[in-house]
Amino acid sequence: MNQRLNGLRQKMTEAGIDALLISQQKDRRYLSGFSSTAGYLIISQDDAILALDSRYVEWARQDASPTSEISIINTKGEIHNWLPDIISGMGISKLGFDDTGITYSTYSKMNIALDSVEKAVELVATGDMVTGLRTIKDAQELESMQKAAAVADASFESMNQQIKIGMSEKELAWLLERILRENGSGSVPFGIIVASGPNSAFPHHSNSDRVIAPGDPIIIDFGARIDGYGSDTTRTLCLGEPGDKYKEIYDIVLKSQIAAIDKIESGMTGHQADGIARNVIADAGYGQYFLHALGHGTGLVVHEEPKLGEKSEDILQNGMVFTIEPGIYIPGWGGVRIEDMVVLEKGKTRLLTHVSK
Ligand code: CO
């Protein structure tokens, strides 16, 4: 945790702020080890203060990382009631805040708070400064993500033994979710997608009562969550005899995905990585049907940095965990997507998810 705090402090110095008010749950959890739905973390070069209301204080004393230097205060009332004391105590003049993570109402209360501080303090909108730090996973995070991927792998295999023609998309999604939970996953990181037949032409289909028929392409996008960290896998399968179209499309998507897994290297930009997979699909004549980016970082949040897409300048680096998920979606027919989660290590990708393709 202290290493994470120090990384942030360096970025704060570069941004020219003396302290940062952290308001988003994922960032609070990443820096303090404590996961409450409410509260703030205030970081300066010398202090790290977790500001929580009385529902959380005792819990945090037990749970916030024991190696961490974080102190806990019990906030009484809303932010303008307790923030002035903290600011005065820190003697700062520039307070950063994440303008992507607070409401206008909270912002107004912060302004009231600063008016009552004797020394003038400037509020500086910084965006989410923690997101960038979270892209490189440390050993502890990687372990949680490997566990989540393993639970997802095993759960999909047992679902595969039970899947039947005649089940609805909703039934199948629930079957897989139940197995994931029974295998130790926390609440699933995102709603499982089951898209069958023509519905599989929509990359983010919302599960329906449609009953699965022989020969349908069935896209299943799912994940497990361990210690807050989510996994993300997609498989496309077919019950009964697959048609020629299905075989053709499946092979192109698989070829595209394998090319990306093999050729992506650290130092590439997100758009170079995307291009590896996109070229395979375009060369096969289906470029216009690959409707989304190749992949995204994943961790405490299912979609986080880096982005692997046509316009992404993000630089892929060792320690990043992201998905590789090309797809082809043909209106009226259906679609195929194949997604795995990888970590970049020693310049190359290593698969974290292993379900058979
Ligand atoms: Co994904």
PDB file of N, CA, C and O in Angstrom, residues 273-334:
ATOM      1  N   ALA A 273      -1.755  -2.659 -31.326  1.00  0.00           N
ATOM      2  CA  ALA A 273      -2.239  -3.963 -30.867  1.00  0.00           C
ATOM      3  C   ALA A 273      -3.577  -4.283 -31.531  1.00  0.00           C
ATOM      4  O   ALA A 273      -3.786  -5.388 -32.057  1.00  0.00           O
ATOM      5  N   ASP A 274      -4.459  -3.312 -31.542  1.00  0.00           N
ATOM      6  CA  ASP A 274      -5.773  -3.480 -32.160  1.00  0.00           C
ATOM      7  C   ASP A 274      -5.631  -3.851 -33.641  1.00  0.00           C
ATOM      8  O   ASP A 274      -6.341  -4.715 -34.161  1.00  0.00           O
ATOM      9  N   GLY A 275      -4.673  -3.204 -34.298  1.00  0.00           N
ATOM     10  CA  GLY A 275      -4.486  -3.409 -35.735  1.00  0.00           C
ATOM     11  C   GLY A 275      -4.117  -4.844 -36.091  1.00  0.00           C
ATOM     12  O   GLY A 275      -4.515  -5.344 -37.153  1.00  0.00           O
ATOM     13  N   ILE A 276      -3.375  -5.519 -35.209  1.00  0.00           N
ATOM     14  CA  ILE A 276      -2.968  -6.908 -35.489  1.00  0.00           C
ATOM     15  C   ILE A 276      -4.206  -7.771 -35.718  1.00  0.00           C
ATOM     16  O   ILE A 276      -4.304  -8.506 -36.707  1.00  0.00           O
ATOM     17  N   ALA A 277      -5.161  -7.657 -34.810  1.00  0.00           N
ATOM     18  CA  ALA A 277      -6.372  -8.471 -34.913  1.00  0.00           C
ATOM     19  C   ALA A 277      -7.285  -7.954 -36.028  1.00  0.00           C
ATOM     20  O   ALA A 277      -7.862  -8.738 -36.791  1.00  0.00           O
ATOM     21  N   ARG A 278      -7.377  -6.633 -36.129  1.00  0.00           N
ATOM     22  CA  ARG A 278      -8.305  -6.029 -37.089  1.00  0.00           C
ATOM     23  C   ARG A 278      -7.899  -6.359 -38.530  1.00  0.00           C
ATOM     24  O   ARG A 278      -8.750  -6.603 -39.379  1.00  0.00           O
ATOM     25  N   ASN A 279      -6.578  -6.391 -38.789  1.00  0.00           N
ATOM     26  CA  ASN A 279      -6.118  -6.695 -40.141  1.00  0.00           C
ATOM     27  C   ASN A 279      -6.535  -8.098 -40.578  1.00  0.00           C
ATOM     28  O   ASN A 279      -6.891  -8.306 -41.734  1.00  0.00           O
ATOM     29  N   VAL A 280      -6.467  -9.061 -39.649  1.00  0.00           N
ATOM     30  CA  VAL A 280      -6.839 -10.442 -40.000  1.00  0.00           C
ATOM     31  C   VAL A 280      -8.311 -10.476 -40.430  1.00  0.00           C
ATOM     32  O   VAL A 280      -8.672 -11.098 -41.438  1.00  0.00           O
ATOM     33  N   ILE A 281      -9.147  -9.758 -39.673  1.00  0.00           N
ATOM     34  CA  ILE A 281     -10.587  -9.749 -39.976  1.00  0.00           C
ATOM     35  C   ILE A 281     -10.870  -8.977 -41.266  1.00  0.00           C
ATOM     36  O   ILE A 281     -11.668  -9.402 -42.106  1.00  0.00           O
ATOM     37  N   ALA A 282     -10.143  -7.868 -41.450  1.00  0.00           N
ATOM     38  CA  ALA A 282     -10.335  -7.066 -42.672  1.00  0.00           C
ATOM     39  C   ALA A 282      -9.877  -7.856 -43.901  1.00  0.00           C
ATOM     40  O   ALA A 282     -10.564  -7.860 -44.929  1.00  0.00           O
ATOM     41  N   ASP A 283      -8.743  -8.539 -43.786  1.00  0.00           N
ATOM     42  CA  ASP A 283      -8.235  -9.329 -44.919  1.00  0.00           C
ATOM     43  C   ASP A 283      -9.217 -10.422 -45.325  1.00  0.00           C
ATOM     44  O   ASP A 283      -9.265 -10.825 -46.492  1.00  0.00           O
ATOM     45  N   ALA A 284      -9.990 -10.914 -44.361  1.00  0.00           N
ATOM     46  CA  ALA A 284     -10.969 -11.961 -44.672  1.00  0.00           C
ATOM     47  C   ALA A 284     -12.265 -11.351 -45.219  1.00  0.00           C
ATOM     48  O   ALA A 284     -13.215 -12.075 -45.537  1.00  0.00           O
ATOM     49  N   GLY A 285     -12.309 -10.005 -45.286  1.00  0.00           N
ATOM     50  CA  GLY A 285     -13.480  -9.346 -45.881  1.00  0.00           C
ATOM     51  C   GLY A 285     -14.570  -8.950 -44.894  1.00  0.00           C
ATOM     52  O   GLY A 285     -15.663  -8.567 -45.292  1.00  0.00           O
ATOM     53  N   TYR A 286     -14.266  -9.027 -43.585  1.00  0.00           N
ATOM     54  CA  TYR A 286     -15.300  -8.724 -42.589  1.00  0.00           C
ATOM     55  C   TYR A 286     -14.979  -7.503 -41.724  1.00  0.00           C
ATOM     56  O   TYR A 286     -15.536  -7.339 -40.639  1.00  0.00           O
ATOM     57  N   GLY A 287     -14.055  -6.655 -42.197  1.00  0.00           N
ATOM     58  CA  GLY A 287     -13.621  -5.512 -41.408  1.00  0.00           C
ATOM     59  C   GLY A 287     -14.748  -4.648 -40.869  1.00  0.00           C
ATOM     60  O   GLY A 287     -14.722  -4.205 -39.727  1.00  0.00           O
ATOM     61  N   GLN A 288     -15.773  -4.433 -41.709  1.00  0.00           N
ATOM     62  CA  GLN A 288     -16.871  -3.542 -41.294  1.00  0.00           C
ATOM     63  C   GLN A 288     -17.736  -4.160 -40.185  1.00  0.00           C
ATOM     64  O   GLN A 288     -18.570  -3.485 -39.588  1.00  0.00           O
ATOM     65  N   TYR A 289     -17.559  -5.455 -39.915  1.00  0.00           N
ATOM     66  CA  TYR A 289     -18.396  -6.123 -38.913  1.00  0.00           C
ATOM     67  C   TYR A 289     -17.698  -6.305 -37.557  1.00  0.00           C
ATOM     68  O   TYR A 289     -18.230  -6.934 -36.664  1.00  0.00           O
ATOM     69  N   PHE A 290     -16.477  -5.788 -37.455  1.00  0.00           N
ATOM     70  CA  PHE A 290     -15.762  -5.823 -36.148  1.00  0.00           C
ATOM     71  C   PHE A 290     -16.099  -4.488 -35.483  1.00  0.00           C
ATOM     72  O   PHE A 290     -15.475  -3.485 -35.745  1.00  0.00           O
ATOM     73  N   LEU A 291     -17.112  -4.506 -34.617  1.00  0.00           N
ATOM     74  CA  LEU A 291     -17.785  -3.263 -34.216  1.00  0.00           C
ATOM     75  C   LEU A 291     -17.176  -2.543 -33.013  1.00  0.00           C
ATOM     76  O   LEU A 291     -17.663  -1.499 -32.623  1.00  0.00           O
ATOM     77  N   HIS A 292     -16.174  -3.115 -32.373  1.00  0.00           N
ATOM     78  CA  HIS A 292     -15.684  -2.486 -31.139  1.00  0.00           C
ATOM     79  C   HIS A 292     -14.163  -2.587 -31.063  1.00  0.00           C
ATOM     80  O   HIS A 292     -13.534  -3.131 -31.972  1.00  0.00           O
ATOM     81  N   ALA A 293     -13.617  -2.065 -29.985  1.00  0.00           N
ATOM     82  CA  ALA A 293     -12.169  -2.102 -29.798  1.00  0.00           C
ATOM     83  C   ALA A 293     -11.717  -3.536 -29.504  1.00  0.00           C
ATOM     84  O   ALA A 293     -12.515  -4.383 -29.099  1.00  0.00           O
ATOM     85  N   LEU A 294     -10.429  -3.802 -29.675  1.00  0.00           N
ATOM     86  CA  LEU A 294      -9.908  -5.148 -29.449  1.00  0.00           C
ATOM     87  C   LEU A 294      -9.943  -5.544 -27.977  1.00  0.00           C
ATOM     88  O   LEU A 294     -10.161  -6.712 -27.654  1.00  0.00           O
ATOM     89  N   GLY A 295      -9.717  -4.574 -27.086  1.00  0.00           N
ATOM     90  CA  GLY A 295      -9.689  -4.977 -25.682  1.00  0.00           C
ATOM     91  C   GLY A 295      -9.554  -3.801 -24.738  1.00  0.00           C
ATOM     92  O   GLY A 295      -9.489  -2.647 -25.170  1.00  0.00           O
ATOM     93  N   HIS A 296      -9.488  -4.120 -23.455  1.00  0.00           N
ATOM     94  CA  HIS A 296      -9.460  -3.100 -22.408  1.00  0.00           C
ATOM     95  C   HIS A 296      -8.752  -3.655 -21.188  1.00  0.00           C
ATOM     96  O   HIS A 296      -8.788  -4.874 -20.952  1.00  0.00           O
ATOM     97  N   GLY A 297      -8.153  -2.759 -20.420  1.00  0.00           N
ATOM     98  CA  GLY A 297      -7.582  -3.171 -19.144  1.00  0.00           C
ATOM     99  C   GLY A 297      -8.692  -3.635 -18.224  1.00  0.00           C
ATOM    100  O   GLY A 297      -9.858  -3.283 -18.406  1.00  0.00           O
ATOM    101  N   THR A 298      -8.323  -4.449 -17.235  1.00  0.00           N
ATOM    102  CA  THR A 298      -9.323  -4.890 -16.273  1.00  0.00           C
ATOM    103  C   THR A 298      -8.651  -5.054 -14.913  1.00  0.00           C
ATOM    104  O   THR A 298      -7.434  -5.173 -14.829  1.00  0.00           O
ATOM    105  N   GLY A 299      -9.446  -4.970 -13.852  1.00  0.00           N
ATOM    106  CA  GLY A 299      -8.889  -5.017 -12.505  1.00  0.00           C
ATOM    107  C   GLY A 299     -10.004  -4.836 -11.495  1.00  0.00           C
ATOM    108  O   GLY A 299     -10.980  -5.581 -11.495  1.00  0.00           O
ATOM    109  N   LEU A 300      -9.899  -3.805 -10.666  1.00  0.00           N
ATOM    110  CA  LEU A 300     -10.971  -3.503  -9.715  1.00  0.00           C
ATOM    111  C   LEU A 300     -12.227  -3.058 -10.469  1.00  0.00           C
ATOM    112  O   LEU A 300     -13.338  -3.166  -9.972  1.00  0.00           O
ATOM    113  N   VAL A 301     -12.018  -2.530 -11.681  1.00  0.00           N
ATOM    114  CA  VAL A 301     -13.132  -2.127 -12.542  1.00  0.00           C
ATOM    115  C   VAL A 301     -13.027  -2.950 -13.821  1.00  0.00           C
ATOM    116  O   VAL A 301     -11.919  -3.191 -14.313  1.00  0.00           O
ATOM    117  N   VAL A 302     -14.170  -3.362 -14.352  1.00  0.00           N
ATOM    118  CA  VAL A 302     -14.111  -4.297 -15.491  1.00  0.00           C
ATOM    119  C   VAL A 302     -13.561  -3.651 -16.753  1.00  0.00           C
ATOM    120  O   VAL A 302     -12.839  -4.292 -17.513  1.00  0.00           O
ATOM    121  N   HIS A 303     -13.866  -2.372 -16.976  1.00  0.00           N
ATOM    122  CA  HIS A 303     -13.256  -1.662 -18.100  1.00  0.00           C
ATOM    123  C   HIS A 303     -12.396  -0.551 -17.549  1.00  0.00           C
ATOM    124  O   HIS A 303     -12.913   0.455 -17.064  1.00  0.00           O
ATOM    125  N   GLU A 304     -11.085  -0.713 -17.598  1.00  0.00           N
ATOM    126  CA  GLU A 304     -10.215   0.368 -17.166  1.00  0.00           C
ATOM    127  C   GLU A 304      -9.076   0.526 -18.175  1.00  0.00           C
ATOM    128  O   GLU A 304      -9.064  -0.134 -19.217  1.00  0.00           O
ATOM    129  N   GLU A 305      -8.127   1.400 -17.885  1.00  0.00           N
ATOM    130  CA  GLU A 305      -7.009   1.599 -18.800  1.00  0.00           C
ATOM    131  C   GLU A 305      -6.098   0.364 -18.750  1.00  0.00           C
ATOM    132  O   GLU A 305      -6.045  -0.290 -17.725  1.00  0.00           O
ATOM    133  N   PRO A 306      -5.371   0.041 -19.799  1.00  0.00           N
ATOM    134  CA  PRO A 306      -5.274   0.715 -21.094  1.00  0.00           C
ATOM    135  C   PRO A 306      -6.406   0.315 -22.022  1.00  0.00           C
ATOM    136  O   PRO A 306      -7.098  -0.674 -21.791  1.00  0.00           O
ATOM    137  N   LYS A 307      -6.556   1.092 -23.099  1.00  0.00           N
ATOM    138  CA  LYS A 307      -7.530   0.748 -24.119  1.00  0.00           C
ATOM    139  C   LYS A 307      -6.780   0.223 -25.343  1.00  0.00           C
ATOM    140  O   LYS A 307      -5.780   0.806 -25.762  1.00  0.00           O
ATOM    141  N   LEU A 308      -7.234  -0.898 -25.898  1.00  0.00           N
ATOM    142  CA  LEU A 308      -6.666  -1.427 -27.139  1.00  0.00           C
ATOM    143  C   LEU A 308      -7.701  -1.179 -28.224  1.00  0.00           C
ATOM    144  O   LEU A 308      -8.622  -1.964 -28.416  1.00  0.00           O
ATOM    145  N   GLY A 309      -7.569  -0.026 -28.886  1.00  0.00           N
ATOM    146  CA  GLY A 309      -8.571   0.346 -29.881  1.00  0.00           C
ATOM    147  C   GLY A 309      -7.941   1.178 -30.972  1.00  0.00           C
ATOM    148  O   GLY A 309      -6.782   1.587 -30.873  1.00  0.00           O
ATOM    149  N   GLU A 310      -8.720   1.440 -32.014  1.00  0.00           N
ATOM    150  CA  GLU A 310      -8.187   2.087 -33.215  1.00  0.00           C
ATOM    151  C   GLU A 310      -7.578   3.454 -32.947  1.00  0.00           C
ATOM    152  O   GLU A 310      -6.722   3.901 -33.687  1.00  0.00           O
ATOM    153  N   LYS A 311      -8.057   4.165 -31.910  1.00  0.00           N
ATOM    154  CA  LYS A 311      -7.551   5.521 -31.684  1.00  0.00           C
ATOM    155  C   LYS A 311      -6.684   5.611 -30.433  1.00  0.00           C
ATOM    156  O   LYS A 311      -6.316   6.692 -30.007  1.00  0.00           O
ATOM    157  N   SER A 312      -6.360   4.464 -29.824  1.00  0.00           N
ATOM    158  CA  SER A 312      -5.689   4.512 -28.526  1.00  0.00           C
ATOM    159  C   SER A 312      -4.176   4.719 -28.641  1.00  0.00           C
ATOM    160  O   SER A 312      -3.484   3.962 -29.325  1.00  0.00           O
ATOM    161  N   GLU A 313      -3.682   5.731 -27.946  1.00  0.00           N
ATOM    162  CA  GLU A 313      -2.237   5.986 -27.881  1.00  0.00           C
ATOM    163  C   GLU A 313      -1.641   5.394 -26.598  1.00  0.00           C
ATOM    164  O   GLU A 313      -0.462   5.600 -26.308  1.00  0.00           O
ATOM    165  N   ASP A 314      -2.437   4.674 -25.805  1.00  0.00           N
ATOM    166  CA  ASP A 314      -1.922   4.067 -24.569  1.00  0.00           C
ATOM    167  C   ASP A 314      -0.749   3.144 -24.910  1.00  0.00           C
ATOM    168  O   ASP A 314      -0.813   2.381 -25.878  1.00  0.00           O
ATOM    169  N   ILE A 315       0.310   3.225 -24.109  1.00  0.00           N
ATOM    170  CA  ILE A 315       1.468   2.353 -24.338  1.00  0.00           C
ATOM    171  C   ILE A 315       1.321   1.104 -23.466  1.00  0.00           C
ATOM    172  O   ILE A 315       1.132   1.204 -22.249  1.00  0.00           O
ATOM    173  N   LEU A 316       1.389  -0.054 -24.080  1.00  0.00           N
ATOM    174  CA  LEU A 316       1.262  -1.306 -23.334  1.00  0.00           C
ATOM    175  C   LEU A 316       2.572  -1.596 -22.612  1.00  0.00           C
ATOM    176  O   LEU A 316       3.646  -1.515 -23.210  1.00  0.00           O
ATOM    177  N   GLN A 317       2.455  -1.907 -21.324  1.00  0.00           N
ATOM    178  CA  GLN A 317       3.659  -2.105 -20.517  1.00  0.00           C
ATOM    179  C   GLN A 317       3.571  -3.389 -19.712  1.00  0.00           C
ATOM    180  O   GLN A 317       2.472  -3.840 -19.372  1.00  0.00           O
ATOM    181  N   ASN A 318       4.737  -3.935 -19.374  1.00  0.00           N
ATOM    182  CA  ASN A 318       4.782  -5.122 -18.517  1.00  0.00           C
ATOM    183  C   ASN A 318       4.005  -4.864 -17.229  1.00  0.00           C
ATOM    184  O   ASN A 318       4.108  -3.788 -16.650  1.00  0.00           O
ATOM    185  N   GLY A 319       3.233  -5.862 -16.810  1.00  0.00           N
ATOM    186  CA  GLY A 319       2.448  -5.724 -15.586  1.00  0.00           C
ATOM    187  C   GLY A 319       1.013  -5.313 -15.840  1.00  0.00           C
ATOM    188  O   GLY A 319       0.187  -5.354 -14.934  1.00  0.00           O
ATOM    189  N   MET A 320       0.704  -4.932 -17.078  1.00  0.00           N
ATOM    190  CA  MET A 320      -0.685  -4.590 -17.394  1.00  0.00           C
ATOM    191  C   MET A 320      -1.487  -5.864 -17.639  1.00  0.00           C
ATOM    192  O   MET A 320      -0.973  -6.829 -18.213  1.00  0.00           O
ATOM    193  N   VAL A 321      -2.744  -5.847 -17.206  1.00  0.00           N
ATOM    194  CA  VAL A 321      -3.655  -6.957 -17.480  1.00  0.00           C
ATOM    195  C   VAL A 321      -4.775  -6.414 -18.361  1.00  0.00           C
ATOM    196  O   VAL A 321      -5.363  -5.381 -18.041  1.00  0.00           O
ATOM    197  N   PHE A 322      -5.023  -7.076 -19.489  1.00  0.00           N
ATOM    198  CA  PHE A 322      -6.080  -6.592 -20.387  1.00  0.00           C
ATOM    199  C   PHE A 322      -6.699  -7.745 -21.163  1.00  0.00           C
ATOM    200  O   PHE A 322      -6.194  -8.876 -21.131  1.00  0.00           O
ATOM    201  N   THR A 323      -7.789  -7.440 -21.847  1.00  0.00           N
ATOM    202  CA  THR A 323      -8.483  -8.470 -22.615  1.00  0.00           C
ATOM    203  C   THR A 323      -8.099  -8.368 -24.090  1.00  0.00           C
ATOM    204  O   THR A 323      -7.687  -7.315 -24.571  1.00  0.00           O
ATOM    205  N   ILE A 324      -8.243  -9.484 -24.800  1.00  0.00           N
ATOM    206  CA  ILE A 324      -8.080  -9.524 -26.259  1.00  0.00           C
ATOM    207  C   ILE A 324      -9.352 -10.182 -26.781  1.00  0.00           C
ATOM    208  O   ILE A 324      -9.579 -11.371 -26.542  1.00  0.00           O
ATOM    209  N   GLU A 325     -10.211  -9.377 -27.432  1.00  0.00           N
ATOM    210  CA  GLU A 325     -11.553  -9.869 -27.749  1.00  0.00           C
ATOM    211  C   GLU A 325     -12.094  -9.414 -29.099  1.00  0.00           C
ATOM    212  O   GLU A 325     -13.044  -8.637 -29.161  1.00  0.00           O
ATOM    213  N   PRO A 326     -11.499  -9.919 -30.193  1.00  0.00           N
ATOM    214  CA  PRO A 326     -12.072  -9.577 -31.493  1.00  0.00           C
ATOM    215  C   PRO A 326     -13.453 -10.213 -31.673  1.00  0.00           C
ATOM    216  O   PRO A 326     -13.765 -11.216 -31.014  1.00  0.00           O
ATOM    217  N   GLY A 327     -14.245  -9.638 -32.583  1.00  0.00           N
ATOM    218  CA  GLY A 327     -15.566 -10.196 -32.860  1.00  0.00           C
ATOM    219  C   GLY A 327     -16.033  -9.806 -34.239  1.00  0.00           C
ATOM    220  O   GLY A 327     -15.549  -8.828 -34.821  1.00  0.00           O
ATOM    221  N   ILE A 328     -16.939 -10.585 -34.779  1.00  0.00           N
ATOM    222  CA  ILE A 328     -17.611 -10.262 -36.045  1.00  0.00           C
ATOM    223  C   ILE A 328     -19.112 -10.372 -35.775  1.00  0.00           C
ATOM    224  O   ILE A 328     -19.568 -11.368 -35.201  1.00  0.00           O
ATOM    225  N   TYR A 329     -19.854  -9.329 -36.176  1.00  0.00           N
ATOM    226  CA  TYR A 329     -21.291  -9.271 -35.875  1.00  0.00           C
ATOM    227  C   TYR A 329     -22.044  -8.960 -37.162  1.00  0.00           C
ATOM    228  O   TYR A 329     -21.886  -7.868 -37.719  1.00  0.00           O
ATOM    229  N   ILE A 330     -22.841  -9.905 -37.627  1.00  0.00           N
ATOM    230  CA  ILE A 330     -23.551  -9.733 -38.895  1.00  0.00           C
ATOM    231  C   ILE A 330     -25.054  -9.623 -38.620  1.00  0.00           C
ATOM    232  O   ILE A 330     -25.670 -10.586 -38.134  1.00  0.00           O
ATOM    233  N   PRO A 331     -25.616  -8.434 -38.910  1.00  0.00           N
ATOM    234  CA  PRO A 331     -27.035  -8.216 -38.607  1.00  0.00           C
ATOM    235  C   PRO A 331     -27.907  -9.300 -39.243  1.00  0.00           C
ATOM    236  O   PRO A 331     -27.705  -9.665 -40.395  1.00  0.00           O
ATOM    237  N   GLY A 332     -28.855  -9.817 -38.478  1.00  0.00           N
ATOM    238  CA  GLY A 332     -29.784 -10.816 -38.995  1.00  0.00           C
ATOM    239  C   GLY A 332     -29.264 -12.243 -38.878  1.00  0.00           C
ATOM    240  O   GLY A 332     -30.046 -13.175 -38.732  1.00  0.00           O
ATOM    241  N   TRP A 333     -27.940 -12.406 -38.914  1.00  0.00           N
ATOM    242  CA  TRP A 333     -27.380 -13.752 -38.766  1.00  0.00           C
ATOM    243  C   TRP A 333     -26.941 -14.006 -37.328  1.00  0.00           C
ATOM    244  O   TRP A 333     -27.417 -14.929 -36.654  1.00  0.00           O
ATOM    245  N   GLY A 334     -26.014 -13.170 -36.854  1.00  0.00           N
ATOM    246  CA  GLY A 334     -25.500 -13.379 -35.501  1.00  0.00           C
ATOM    247  C   GLY A 334     -24.040 -12.986 -35.442  1.00  0.00           C
ATOM    248  O   GLY A 334     -23.537 -12.308 -36.341  1.00  0.00           O
TER     249      GLY A 334
END
